[in-house]
Structure formats: C-alpha cells, structure tokens
Tab-separated table of C-alpha atoms and ligand atoms in Angstrom:
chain	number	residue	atom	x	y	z
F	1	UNK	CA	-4.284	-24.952	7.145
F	2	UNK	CA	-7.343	-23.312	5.661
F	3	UNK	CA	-9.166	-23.873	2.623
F	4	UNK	CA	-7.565	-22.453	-0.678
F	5	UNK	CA	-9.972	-21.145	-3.472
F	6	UNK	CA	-9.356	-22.013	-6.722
F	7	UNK	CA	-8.554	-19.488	-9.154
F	8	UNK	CA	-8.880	-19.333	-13.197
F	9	UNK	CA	-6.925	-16.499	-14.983
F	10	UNK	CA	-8.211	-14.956	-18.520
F	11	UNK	CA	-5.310	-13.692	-20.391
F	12	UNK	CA	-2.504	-14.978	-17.986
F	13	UNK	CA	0.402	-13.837	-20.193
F	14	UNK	CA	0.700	-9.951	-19.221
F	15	UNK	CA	0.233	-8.104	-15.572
F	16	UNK	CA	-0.651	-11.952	-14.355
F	17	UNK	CA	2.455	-13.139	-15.242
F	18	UNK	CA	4.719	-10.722	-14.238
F	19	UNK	CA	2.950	-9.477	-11.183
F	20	UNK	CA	-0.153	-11.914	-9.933
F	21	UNK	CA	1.528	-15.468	-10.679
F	22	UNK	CA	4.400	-14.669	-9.192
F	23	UNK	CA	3.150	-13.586	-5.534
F	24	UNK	CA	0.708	-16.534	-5.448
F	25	UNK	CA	2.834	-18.666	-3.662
F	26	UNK	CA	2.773	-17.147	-0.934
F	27	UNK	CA	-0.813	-16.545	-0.672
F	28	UNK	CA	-2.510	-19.369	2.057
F	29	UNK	CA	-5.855	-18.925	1.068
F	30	UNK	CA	-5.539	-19.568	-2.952
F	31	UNK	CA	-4.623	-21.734	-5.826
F	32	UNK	CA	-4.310	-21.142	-9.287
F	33	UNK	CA	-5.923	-24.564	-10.784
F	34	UNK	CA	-6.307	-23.133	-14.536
F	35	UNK	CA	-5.405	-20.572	-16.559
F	36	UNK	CA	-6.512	-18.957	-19.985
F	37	UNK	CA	-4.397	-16.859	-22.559
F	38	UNK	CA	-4.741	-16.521	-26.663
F	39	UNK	CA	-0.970	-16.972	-26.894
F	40	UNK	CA	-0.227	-20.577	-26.738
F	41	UNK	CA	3.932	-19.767	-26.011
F	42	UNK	CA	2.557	-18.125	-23.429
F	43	UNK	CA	0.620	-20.631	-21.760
F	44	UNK	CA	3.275	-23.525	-22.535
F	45	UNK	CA	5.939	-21.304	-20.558
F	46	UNK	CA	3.570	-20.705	-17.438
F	47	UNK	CA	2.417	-24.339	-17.406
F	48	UNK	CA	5.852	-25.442	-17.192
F	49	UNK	CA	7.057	-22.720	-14.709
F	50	UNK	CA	4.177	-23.036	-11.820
F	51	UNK	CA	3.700	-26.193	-12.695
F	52	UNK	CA	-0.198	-25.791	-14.194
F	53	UNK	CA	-1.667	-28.716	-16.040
F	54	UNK	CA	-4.907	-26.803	-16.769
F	55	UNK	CA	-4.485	-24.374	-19.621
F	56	UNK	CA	-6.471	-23.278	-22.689
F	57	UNK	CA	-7.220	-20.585	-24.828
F	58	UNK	CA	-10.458	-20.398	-25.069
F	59	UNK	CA	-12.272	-18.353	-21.921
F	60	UNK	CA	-15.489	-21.009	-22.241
F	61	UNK	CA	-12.948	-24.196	-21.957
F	62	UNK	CA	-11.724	-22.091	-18.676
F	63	UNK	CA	-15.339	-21.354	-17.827
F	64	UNK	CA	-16.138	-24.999	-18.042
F	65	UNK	CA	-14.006	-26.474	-15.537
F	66	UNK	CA	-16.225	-26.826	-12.200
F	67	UNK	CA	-13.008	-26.791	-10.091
F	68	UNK	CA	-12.334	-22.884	-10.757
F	69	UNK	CA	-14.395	-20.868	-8.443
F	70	UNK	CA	-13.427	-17.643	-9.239
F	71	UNK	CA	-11.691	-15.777	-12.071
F	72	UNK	CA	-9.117	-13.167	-12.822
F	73	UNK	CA	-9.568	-11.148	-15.834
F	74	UNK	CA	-6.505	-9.441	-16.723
F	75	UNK	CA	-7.139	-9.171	-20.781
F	76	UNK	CA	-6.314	-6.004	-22.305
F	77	UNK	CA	-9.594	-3.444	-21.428
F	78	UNK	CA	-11.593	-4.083	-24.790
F	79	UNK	CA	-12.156	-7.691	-23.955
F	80	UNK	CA	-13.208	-6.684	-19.949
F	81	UNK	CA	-16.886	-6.485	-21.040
F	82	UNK	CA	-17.185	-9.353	-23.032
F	83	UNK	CA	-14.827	-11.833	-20.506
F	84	UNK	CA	-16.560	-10.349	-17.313
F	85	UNK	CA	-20.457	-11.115	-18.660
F	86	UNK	CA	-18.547	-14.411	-19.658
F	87	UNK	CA	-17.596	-15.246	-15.737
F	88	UNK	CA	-20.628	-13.646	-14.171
F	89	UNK	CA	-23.202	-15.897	-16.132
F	90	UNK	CA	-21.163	-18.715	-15.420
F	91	UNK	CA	-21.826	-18.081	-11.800
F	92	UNK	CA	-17.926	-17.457	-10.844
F	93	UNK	CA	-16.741	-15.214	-8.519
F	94	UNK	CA	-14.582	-12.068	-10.737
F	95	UNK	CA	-11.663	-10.109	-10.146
F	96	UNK	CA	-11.614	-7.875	-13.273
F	97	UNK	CA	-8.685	-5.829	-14.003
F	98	UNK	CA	-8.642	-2.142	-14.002
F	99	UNK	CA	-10.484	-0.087	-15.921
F	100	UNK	CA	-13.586	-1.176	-15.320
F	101	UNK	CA	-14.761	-0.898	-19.227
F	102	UNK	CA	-13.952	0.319	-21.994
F	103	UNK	CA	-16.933	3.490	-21.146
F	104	UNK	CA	-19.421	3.938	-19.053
F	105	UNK	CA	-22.398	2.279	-20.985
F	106	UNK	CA	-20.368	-1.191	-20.786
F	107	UNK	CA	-19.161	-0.410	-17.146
F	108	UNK	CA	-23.026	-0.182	-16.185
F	109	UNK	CA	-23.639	-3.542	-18.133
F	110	UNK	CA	-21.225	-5.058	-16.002
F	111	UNK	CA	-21.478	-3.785	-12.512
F	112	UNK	CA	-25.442	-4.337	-13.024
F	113	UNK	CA	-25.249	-7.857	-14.419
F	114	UNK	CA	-23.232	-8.074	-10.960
F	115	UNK	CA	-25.206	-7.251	-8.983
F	116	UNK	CA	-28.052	-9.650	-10.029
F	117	UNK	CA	-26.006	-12.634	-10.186
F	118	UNK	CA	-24.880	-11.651	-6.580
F	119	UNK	CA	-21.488	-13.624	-6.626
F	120	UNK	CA	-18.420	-11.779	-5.178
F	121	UNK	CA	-17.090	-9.397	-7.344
F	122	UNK	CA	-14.881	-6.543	-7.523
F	123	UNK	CA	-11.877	-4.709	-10.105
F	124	UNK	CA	-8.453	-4.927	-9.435
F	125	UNK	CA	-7.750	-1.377	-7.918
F	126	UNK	CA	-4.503	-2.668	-6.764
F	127	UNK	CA	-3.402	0.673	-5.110
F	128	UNK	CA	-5.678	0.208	-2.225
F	129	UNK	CA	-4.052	-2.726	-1.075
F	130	UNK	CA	-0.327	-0.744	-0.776
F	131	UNK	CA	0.363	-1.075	3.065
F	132	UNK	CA	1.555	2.330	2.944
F	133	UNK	CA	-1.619	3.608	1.536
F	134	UNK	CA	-3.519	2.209	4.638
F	135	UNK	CA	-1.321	3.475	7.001
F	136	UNK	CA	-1.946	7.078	5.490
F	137	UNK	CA	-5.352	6.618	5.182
F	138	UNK	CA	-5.459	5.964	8.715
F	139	UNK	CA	-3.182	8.945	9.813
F	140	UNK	CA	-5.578	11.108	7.649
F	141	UNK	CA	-8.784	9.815	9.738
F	142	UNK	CA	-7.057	10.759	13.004
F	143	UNK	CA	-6.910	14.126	12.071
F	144	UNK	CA	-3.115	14.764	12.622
F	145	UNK	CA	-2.750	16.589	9.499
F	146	UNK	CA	-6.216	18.254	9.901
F	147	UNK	CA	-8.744	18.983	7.206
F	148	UNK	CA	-7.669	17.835	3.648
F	149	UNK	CA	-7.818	20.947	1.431
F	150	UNK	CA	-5.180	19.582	-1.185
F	151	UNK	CA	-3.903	16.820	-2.864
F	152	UNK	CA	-1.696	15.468	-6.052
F	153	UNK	CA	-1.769	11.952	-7.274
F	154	UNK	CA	1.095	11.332	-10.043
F	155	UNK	CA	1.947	8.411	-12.151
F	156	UNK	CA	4.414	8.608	-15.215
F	157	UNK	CA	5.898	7.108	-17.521
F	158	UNK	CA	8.210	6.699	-20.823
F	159	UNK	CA	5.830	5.045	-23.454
F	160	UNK	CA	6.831	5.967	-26.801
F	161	UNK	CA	5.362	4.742	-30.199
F	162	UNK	CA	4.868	1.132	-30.920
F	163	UNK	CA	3.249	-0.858	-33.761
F	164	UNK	CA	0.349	-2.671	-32.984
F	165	UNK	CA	0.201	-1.939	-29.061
F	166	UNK	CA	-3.475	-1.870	-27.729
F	167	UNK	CA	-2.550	0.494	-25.431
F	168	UNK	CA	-2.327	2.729	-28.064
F	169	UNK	CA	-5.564	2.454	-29.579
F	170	UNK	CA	-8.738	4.340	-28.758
F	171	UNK	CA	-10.739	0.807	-30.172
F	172	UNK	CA	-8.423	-1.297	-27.624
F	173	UNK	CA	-7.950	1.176	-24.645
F	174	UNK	CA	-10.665	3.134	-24.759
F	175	UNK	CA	-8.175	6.128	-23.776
F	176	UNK	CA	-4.708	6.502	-23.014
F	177	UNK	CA	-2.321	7.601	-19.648
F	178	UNK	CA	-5.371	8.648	-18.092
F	179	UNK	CA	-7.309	5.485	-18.391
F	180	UNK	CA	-3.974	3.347	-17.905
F	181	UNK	CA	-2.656	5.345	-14.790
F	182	UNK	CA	-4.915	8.285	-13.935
F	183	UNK	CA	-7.548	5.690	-13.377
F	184	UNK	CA	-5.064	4.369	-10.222
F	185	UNK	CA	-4.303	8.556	-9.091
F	186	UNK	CA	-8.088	8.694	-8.962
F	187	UNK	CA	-9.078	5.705	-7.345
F	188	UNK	CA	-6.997	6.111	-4.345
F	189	UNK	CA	-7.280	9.841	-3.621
F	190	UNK	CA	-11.150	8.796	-3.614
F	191	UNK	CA	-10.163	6.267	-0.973
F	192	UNK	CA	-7.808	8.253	1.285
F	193	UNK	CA	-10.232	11.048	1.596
F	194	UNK	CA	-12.822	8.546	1.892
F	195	UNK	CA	-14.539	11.245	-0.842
F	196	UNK	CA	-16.677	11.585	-3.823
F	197	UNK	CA	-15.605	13.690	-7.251
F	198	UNK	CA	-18.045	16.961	-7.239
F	199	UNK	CA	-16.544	18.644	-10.656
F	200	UNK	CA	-13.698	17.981	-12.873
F	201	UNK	CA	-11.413	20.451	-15.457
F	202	UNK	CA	-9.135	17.667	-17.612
F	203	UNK	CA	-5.987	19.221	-19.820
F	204	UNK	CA	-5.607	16.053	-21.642
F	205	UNK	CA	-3.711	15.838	-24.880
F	206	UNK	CA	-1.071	13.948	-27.188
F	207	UNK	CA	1.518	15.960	-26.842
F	208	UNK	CA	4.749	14.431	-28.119
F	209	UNK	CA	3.740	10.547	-29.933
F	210	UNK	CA	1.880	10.252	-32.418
F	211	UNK	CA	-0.790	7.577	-31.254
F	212	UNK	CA	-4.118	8.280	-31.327
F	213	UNK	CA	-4.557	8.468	-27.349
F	214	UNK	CA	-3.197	10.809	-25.060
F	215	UNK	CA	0.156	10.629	-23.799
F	216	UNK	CA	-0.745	13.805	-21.101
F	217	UNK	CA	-3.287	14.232	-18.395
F	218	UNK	CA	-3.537	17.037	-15.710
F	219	UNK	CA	-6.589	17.699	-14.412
F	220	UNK	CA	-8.483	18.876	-11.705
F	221	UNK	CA	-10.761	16.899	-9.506
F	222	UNK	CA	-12.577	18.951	-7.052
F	223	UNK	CA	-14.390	16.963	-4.034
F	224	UNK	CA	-17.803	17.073	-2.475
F	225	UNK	CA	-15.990	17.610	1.127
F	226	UNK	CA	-14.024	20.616	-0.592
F	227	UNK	CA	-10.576	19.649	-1.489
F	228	UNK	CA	-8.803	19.730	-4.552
F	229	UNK	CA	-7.113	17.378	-6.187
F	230	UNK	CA	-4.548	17.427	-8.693
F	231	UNK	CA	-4.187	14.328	-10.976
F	232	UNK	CA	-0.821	14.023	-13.317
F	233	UNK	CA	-0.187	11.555	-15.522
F	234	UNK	CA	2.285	10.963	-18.445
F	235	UNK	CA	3.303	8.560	-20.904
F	236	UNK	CA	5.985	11.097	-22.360
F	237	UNK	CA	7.514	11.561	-19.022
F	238	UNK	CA	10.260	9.158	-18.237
F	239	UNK	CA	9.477	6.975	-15.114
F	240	UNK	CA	12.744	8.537	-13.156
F	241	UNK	CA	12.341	11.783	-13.618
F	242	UNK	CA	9.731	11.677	-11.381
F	243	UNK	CA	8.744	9.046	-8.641
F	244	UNK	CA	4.738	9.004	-8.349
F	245	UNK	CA	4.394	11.599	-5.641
F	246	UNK	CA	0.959	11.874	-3.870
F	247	UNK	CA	0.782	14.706	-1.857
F	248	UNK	CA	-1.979	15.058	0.722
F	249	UNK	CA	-2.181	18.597	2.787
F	250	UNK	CA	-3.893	19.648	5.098
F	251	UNK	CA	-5.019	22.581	7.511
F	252	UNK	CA	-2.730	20.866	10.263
F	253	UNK	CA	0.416	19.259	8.008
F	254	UNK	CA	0.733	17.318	4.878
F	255	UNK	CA	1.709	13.332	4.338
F	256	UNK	CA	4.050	13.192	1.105
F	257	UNK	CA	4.891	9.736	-0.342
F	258	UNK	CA	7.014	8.854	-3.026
F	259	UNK	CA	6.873	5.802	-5.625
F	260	UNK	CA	4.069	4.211	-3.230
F	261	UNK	CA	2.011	4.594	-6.651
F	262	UNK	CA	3.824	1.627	-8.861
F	263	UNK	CA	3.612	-1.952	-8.777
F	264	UNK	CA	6.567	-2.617	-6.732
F	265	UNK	CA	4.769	-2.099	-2.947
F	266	UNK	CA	7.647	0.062	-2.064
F	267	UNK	CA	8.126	3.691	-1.918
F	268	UNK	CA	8.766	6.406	1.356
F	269	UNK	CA	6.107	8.196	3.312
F	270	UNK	CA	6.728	11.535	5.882
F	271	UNK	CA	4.756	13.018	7.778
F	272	UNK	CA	4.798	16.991	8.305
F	273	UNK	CA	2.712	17.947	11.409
F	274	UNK	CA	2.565	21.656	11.730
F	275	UNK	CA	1.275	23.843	14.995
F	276	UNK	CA	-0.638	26.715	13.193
F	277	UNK	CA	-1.847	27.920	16.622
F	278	UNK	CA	0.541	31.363	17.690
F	279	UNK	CA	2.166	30.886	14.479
F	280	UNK	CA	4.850	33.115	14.186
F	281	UNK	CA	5.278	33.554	10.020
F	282	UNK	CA	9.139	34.899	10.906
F	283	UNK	CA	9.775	31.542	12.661
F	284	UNK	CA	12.386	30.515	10.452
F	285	UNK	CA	10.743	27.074	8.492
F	286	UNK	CA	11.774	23.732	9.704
F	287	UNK	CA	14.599	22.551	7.613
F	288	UNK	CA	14.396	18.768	8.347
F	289	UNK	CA	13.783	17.750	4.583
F	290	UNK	CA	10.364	16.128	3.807
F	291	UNK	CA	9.186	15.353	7.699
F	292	UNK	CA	8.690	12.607	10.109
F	293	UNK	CA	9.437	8.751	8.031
F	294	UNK	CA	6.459	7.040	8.215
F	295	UNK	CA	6.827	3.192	8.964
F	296	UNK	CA	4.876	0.857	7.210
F	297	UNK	CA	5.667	-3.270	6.512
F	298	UNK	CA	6.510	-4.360	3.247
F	299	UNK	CA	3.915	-6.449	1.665
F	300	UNK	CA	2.952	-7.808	-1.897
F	301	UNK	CA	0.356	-5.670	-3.155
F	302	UNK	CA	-0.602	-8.240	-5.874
F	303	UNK	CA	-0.763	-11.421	-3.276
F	304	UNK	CA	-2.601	-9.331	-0.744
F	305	UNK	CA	-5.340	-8.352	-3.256
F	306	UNK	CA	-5.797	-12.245	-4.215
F	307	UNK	CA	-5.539	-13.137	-0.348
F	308	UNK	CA	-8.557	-10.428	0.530
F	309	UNK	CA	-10.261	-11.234	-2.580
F	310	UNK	CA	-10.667	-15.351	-1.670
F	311	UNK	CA	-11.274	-14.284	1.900
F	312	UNK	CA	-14.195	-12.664	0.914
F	313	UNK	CA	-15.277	-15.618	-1.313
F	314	UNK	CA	-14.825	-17.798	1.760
F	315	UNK	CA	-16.483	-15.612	4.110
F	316	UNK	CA	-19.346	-13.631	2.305
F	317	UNK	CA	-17.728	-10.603	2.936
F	318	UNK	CA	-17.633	-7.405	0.348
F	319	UNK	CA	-14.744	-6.444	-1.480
F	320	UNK	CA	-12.916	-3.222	-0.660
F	321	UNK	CA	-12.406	-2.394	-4.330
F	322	UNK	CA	-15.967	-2.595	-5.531
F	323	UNK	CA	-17.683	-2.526	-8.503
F	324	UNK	CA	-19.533	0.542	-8.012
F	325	UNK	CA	-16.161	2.588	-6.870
F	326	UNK	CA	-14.745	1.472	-9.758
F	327	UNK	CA	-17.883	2.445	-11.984
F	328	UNK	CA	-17.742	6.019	-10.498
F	329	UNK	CA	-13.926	6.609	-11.461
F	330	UNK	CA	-15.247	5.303	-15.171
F	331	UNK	CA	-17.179	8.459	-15.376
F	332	UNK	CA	-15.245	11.097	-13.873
F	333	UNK	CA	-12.624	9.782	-16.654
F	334	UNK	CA	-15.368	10.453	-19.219
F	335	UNK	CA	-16.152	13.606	-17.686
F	336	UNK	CA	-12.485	14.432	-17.746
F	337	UNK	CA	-12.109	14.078	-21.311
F	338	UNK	CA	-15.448	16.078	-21.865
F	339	UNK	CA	-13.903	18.666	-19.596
F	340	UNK	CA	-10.892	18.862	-22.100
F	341	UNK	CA	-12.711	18.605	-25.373
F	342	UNK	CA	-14.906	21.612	-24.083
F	343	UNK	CA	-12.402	23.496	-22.365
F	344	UNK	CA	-15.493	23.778	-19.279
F	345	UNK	CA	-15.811	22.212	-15.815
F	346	UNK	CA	-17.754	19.296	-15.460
F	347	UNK	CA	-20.029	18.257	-12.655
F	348	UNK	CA	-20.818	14.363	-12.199
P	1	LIG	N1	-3.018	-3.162	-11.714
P	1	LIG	C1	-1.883	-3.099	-12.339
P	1	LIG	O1	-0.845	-2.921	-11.751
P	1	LIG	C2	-1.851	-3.295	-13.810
P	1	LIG	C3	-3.014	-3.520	-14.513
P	1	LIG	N2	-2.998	-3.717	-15.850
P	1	LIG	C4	-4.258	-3.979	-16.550
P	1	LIG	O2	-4.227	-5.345	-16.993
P	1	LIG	C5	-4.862	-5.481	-18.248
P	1	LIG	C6	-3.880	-6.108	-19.238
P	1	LIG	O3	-2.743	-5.272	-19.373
P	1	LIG	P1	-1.294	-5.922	-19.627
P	1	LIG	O4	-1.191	-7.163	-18.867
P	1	LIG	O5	-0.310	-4.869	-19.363
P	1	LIG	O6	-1.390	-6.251	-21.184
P	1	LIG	P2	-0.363	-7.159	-21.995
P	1	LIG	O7	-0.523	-6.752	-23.406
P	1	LIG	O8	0.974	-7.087	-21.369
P	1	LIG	O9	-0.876	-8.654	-21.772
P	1	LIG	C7	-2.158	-9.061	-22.161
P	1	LIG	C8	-2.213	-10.573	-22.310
P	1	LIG	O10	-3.520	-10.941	-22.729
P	1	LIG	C9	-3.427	-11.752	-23.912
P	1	LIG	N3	-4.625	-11.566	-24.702
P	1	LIG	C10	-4.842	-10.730	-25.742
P	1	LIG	N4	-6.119	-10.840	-26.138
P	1	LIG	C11	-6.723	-11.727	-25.330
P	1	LIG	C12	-8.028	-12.254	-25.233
P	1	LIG	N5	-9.023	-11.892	-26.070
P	1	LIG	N6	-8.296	-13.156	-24.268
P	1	LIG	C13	-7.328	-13.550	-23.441
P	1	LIG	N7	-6.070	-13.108	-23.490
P	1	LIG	C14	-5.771	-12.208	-24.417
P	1	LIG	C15	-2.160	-11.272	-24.575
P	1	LIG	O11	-1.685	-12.206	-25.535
P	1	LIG	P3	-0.818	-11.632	-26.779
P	1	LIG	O12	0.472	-11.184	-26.215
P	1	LIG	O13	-0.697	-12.788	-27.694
P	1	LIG	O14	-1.619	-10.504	-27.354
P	1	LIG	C16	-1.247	-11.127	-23.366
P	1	LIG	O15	-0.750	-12.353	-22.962
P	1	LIG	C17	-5.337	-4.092	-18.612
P	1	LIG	O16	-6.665	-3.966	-18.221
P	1	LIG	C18	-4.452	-3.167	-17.810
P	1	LIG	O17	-5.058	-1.926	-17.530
P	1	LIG	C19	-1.815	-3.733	-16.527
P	1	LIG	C20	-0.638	-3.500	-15.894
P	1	LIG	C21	-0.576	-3.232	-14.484
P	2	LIG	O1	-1.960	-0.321	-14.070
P	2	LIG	C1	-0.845	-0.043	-14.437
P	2	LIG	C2	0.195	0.305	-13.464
P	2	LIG	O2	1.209	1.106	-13.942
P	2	LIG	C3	1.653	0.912	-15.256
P	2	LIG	C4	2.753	1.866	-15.582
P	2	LIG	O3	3.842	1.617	-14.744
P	2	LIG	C5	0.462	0.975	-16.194
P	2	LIG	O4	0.850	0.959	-17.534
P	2	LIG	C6	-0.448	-0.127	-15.837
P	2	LIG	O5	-1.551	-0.295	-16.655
C-alpha cells in the first residue's frame, strides 16, 4: 500500500463532519492525523467517533503539529481569508472550502499569497469531482450533442429564518443562495463547457425571509464561446420541489441531469441526440420521456476530492479545482450582484 498524507481539518464540526470525515475511510491515499474546531463538544464527539487523539481549537496549535501536511479549511467563509494565509505561511498544502473569500480583494490576497508560497493548493469545488459530471463533460467534448448554445444550472433549497446563522449575514457570508449554491451552478457550467463568463445580468433579491442576504438568484451568464447560461438558485424554494436540474443543449441534442448538483453523488443523466439534417418539423416528436440513461459509477464525491487532492501532494501534480477558477467565479458573483443593483449587464 501507498503512502497516506496526513491531513489537518480547520473547523471539523460542519460539512467535514457530515460529509468529508465520513468518506475518509475509504480513501487509500489519506489520513486525518488532527483536527481543529472552536466547539469543544464538537471535537470531543469526533475524537471519540474516528478515533482522533489530535484535536484543538486553536488553528496555530493545528498549524504546529509537523505531522499534518496539508489542511482542510471548512470554517464558515468569513474566517477563509484569515485560516487560508494561516496554512499557506505555515508552508501546508490547502484545501479551502468554497467560496473562495468573502470578495474579491481577499480572494486575490489569497490565491496570490498562493502562488508565491508554491505549495499545492486548490478550493473545494466539490461538483467537479461528481462522476456523472465527467462523464457529461466528456460526451459534450465529443460533439454528440453539437455546439453548446444553452444551459441551466439549478440548486434550491428551503432555508427559512434563523437566529444567529452566519449564513445569514452579509458580515459572515459575504452573500447569500448565490454565494452558498450559485457559486457550485457556476463553477461547473464553467467546467463542462470548458468556458469563460463574457457578461452577466443577476435578478437577485430577498424575496420571502427577512435576512439581510438574498434568498433568490436568477441570472444570466453569457460565455465567451457564445452560449447562455441560466443560473437558479433559491433558499425559499423547498429542496423537492425541484431536483437541481442542469440542462445542457445543444445544436445536435441536449444532456439533462437531475439532482447530480447535491452532496449525495447521485442523481440521473439522459442523453437526447437529435438528427437535424432533413428534418421534417411534422415528424411527430419522440415521446420516449427525457432520452437515452446515461451510465455513470457511483462514487463519493467528498472522498474522491481528498483522494485527487493528496495525489497531487504526492505527485506534484495541479489541482483540477484551482485557485484561479475559483477566483474568477468570485467575481462574476460580484459582477452579478452589480448587475442586479444596477439593473445593467456586466462584462468581466
Ligand atoms: N462543498 C459542499 O458541499 C459544502 C460546502 N460548504 C462550505 O463549508 C463551509 C462551512 O459551512 P458549514 O459546514 O455548512 O457550516 P456549519 O455552520 O455547519 O459548520 C461550521 C463549523 O465551523 C465551526 N467554527 C465556527 N467558527 C470557527 C472558526 N473561527 N474556526 C474554526 N471553526 C469554526 C463551527 O462551530 P460552531 O458550531 O460552534 O459555530 C462549526 O463546527 C462554508 O464555506 C460553506 O460554503 C458547506 C456545505 C456544503
Ligand atoms: O455547498 C453547499 C452545497 O449545498 C448546500 C445546500 O444543499 C449548501 O448550503 C452548501 O453550502
């Protein structure tokens, strides 16, 4: 067996917990050795669970151990600045979770300060690592639904009112649904169409809490290659009344997955392909529901991205959710909510 890297995680007690931790066991190439969380319950319960005898709650104690070559950063996104610098200059290797930063001033900091120290680094854009996602991105590269001229990344979800959540707070979150989820929608159309954002239009509101961040996002993205793509995320939209759809269509067919977007790895992908050459417009349209089912094995999304992640670290090679990708979706976010404020489009 191969050599595991050892991991540290900053603020182990939320997506770490109930997503990371859990699919570490099966990862070959990785270890958690210590972990890191303000909530001492927290840490007490992990310990005990996966069996962790390293634990603190200060990020510097974490920092300190030489055993822990790289680190996890899953704290909520106002401490991502701070806690990233933290790993960087202590010459660790960082996984930070999504967004980037808190704005695009601090997201420059970071990726910048990254680049100098030259360790491996990258943010948890989890999406990319959804087996179905690959397998589309590949079916889209062979051309069999043609040119991409539109698309639709959703996300939603039921997210009413609650004291004290950082989510919730501009000073915490730096925005709401559209930082939390659109920032996912975004970051994999980018990848599928292997494209870059050319102008955005945002409709981006707080429509039915009473938080100060927005609870509704639709907005336009259009891209440099020419399609347009529709982004639609909710947090006053209950999670089952609609299943994360991404839609991708093109000149030739269309892919069209459901619930791929979500932490779970799962969700159903078909495949429309469509002869446009002697199309007859009478020919009566194909009634076999949504297309061909698209295959695809079922994998942990969260233990992949830690497996790829230390394989890097062990082999020098560059992460496929970078830094800079994750900068650029930082500012077409800002420039979405510019877009709104100004009712305008908004190049990047
Ligand atoms: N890729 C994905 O699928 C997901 C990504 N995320 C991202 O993960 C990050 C965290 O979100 P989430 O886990 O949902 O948040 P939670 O609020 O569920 O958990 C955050 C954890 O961090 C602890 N904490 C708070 N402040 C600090 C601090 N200064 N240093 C260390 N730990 C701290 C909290 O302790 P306490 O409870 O005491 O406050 C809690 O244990 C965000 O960036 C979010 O966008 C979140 C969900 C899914
Ligand atoms: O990244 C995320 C994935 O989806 C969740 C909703 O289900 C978000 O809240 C979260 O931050």
């Amino acid at each position: 067996m191969g050599r595991k890297v050892n991991w540290g995680i900053i603020a182990a007690g939320g997506i770490a917990r109930r997503r990371t931790l859990p699919a570490m066991k099966d990862v070959p190439n990785a270890v958690i050795t210590g972990i890191m969380d303000k909530n001492q319950k927290v840490l007490d319960e992990i310990s005990e669970e996966y069996k962790i005898t390293d634990t603190y709650t200060e990020e510097q104690e974490l920092l300190n151990n030489p055993q822990i070559e790289a680190v996890y950063v899953a704290s909520p996104v106002c401490f991502h600045k701070k806690q990233a610098l933290e790993v960087l200059h202590a010459g660790k290797s960082l996984l930070l979770e999504k967004p980037l930063a808190m704005n695009e001033e601090d997201a420059r900091e970071i990726v910048q300060t990254a680049l100098k120290k030259g360790q491996t680094a990258g943010v948890a854009m989890v999406m990319k690592h959804h087996p179905a996602h690959r397998k589309m991105k590949k079916l889209i590269e062979s051309g069999v639904i043609g040119d991409i001229v539109s698309c639709r990344a959703q996300l939603n979800c039921w997210f009413p009112d609650m004291e004290g959540n950082w989510r919730q707070k501009k000073a915490t979150a730096g925005g709401g649904a559209l930082v939390d989820m659109g920032t996912h929608c975004i970051d994999i159309l980018k990848y599928l169409l292997d494209d870059h954002v050319e102008w955005v239009f945002g409709d981006i509101g707080t429509r039915t809490f009473s938080y100060e961040v927005d609870d509704s996002a639709d907005c336009i993205l259009h891209m440099k290659k020419g399609a347009t793509c529709y982004i639609d995320v909710h947090f006053n939209i209950p999670d089952e009344a609609a299943k994360g759809m991404l839609e991708i269509y093109g000149t030739k067919g269309s892919l069209l997955a459901s619930g791929t977007i979500g932490q779970d790895g799962q969700g159903e992908v078909y495949l429309n392909q469509c002869a446009t050459e002697g199309y007859d417009s009478n020919q009566k349209r194909k009634e076999d529901g949504l297309g061909q089912k698209v295959d695809y094995e079922r994998e942990n999304i969260y233990g992949r991205q830690i497996e790829e992640f230390s394989k890097a670290i062990e082999e020098g090679l560059t992460v496929s959710t970078s830094f800079e990708d994750a900068f650029e979706t930082v500012k077409i976010i800002d420039a979405l909510y510019k877009s709104s404020k100004e009712k305008k489009a908004v190049y990047l």
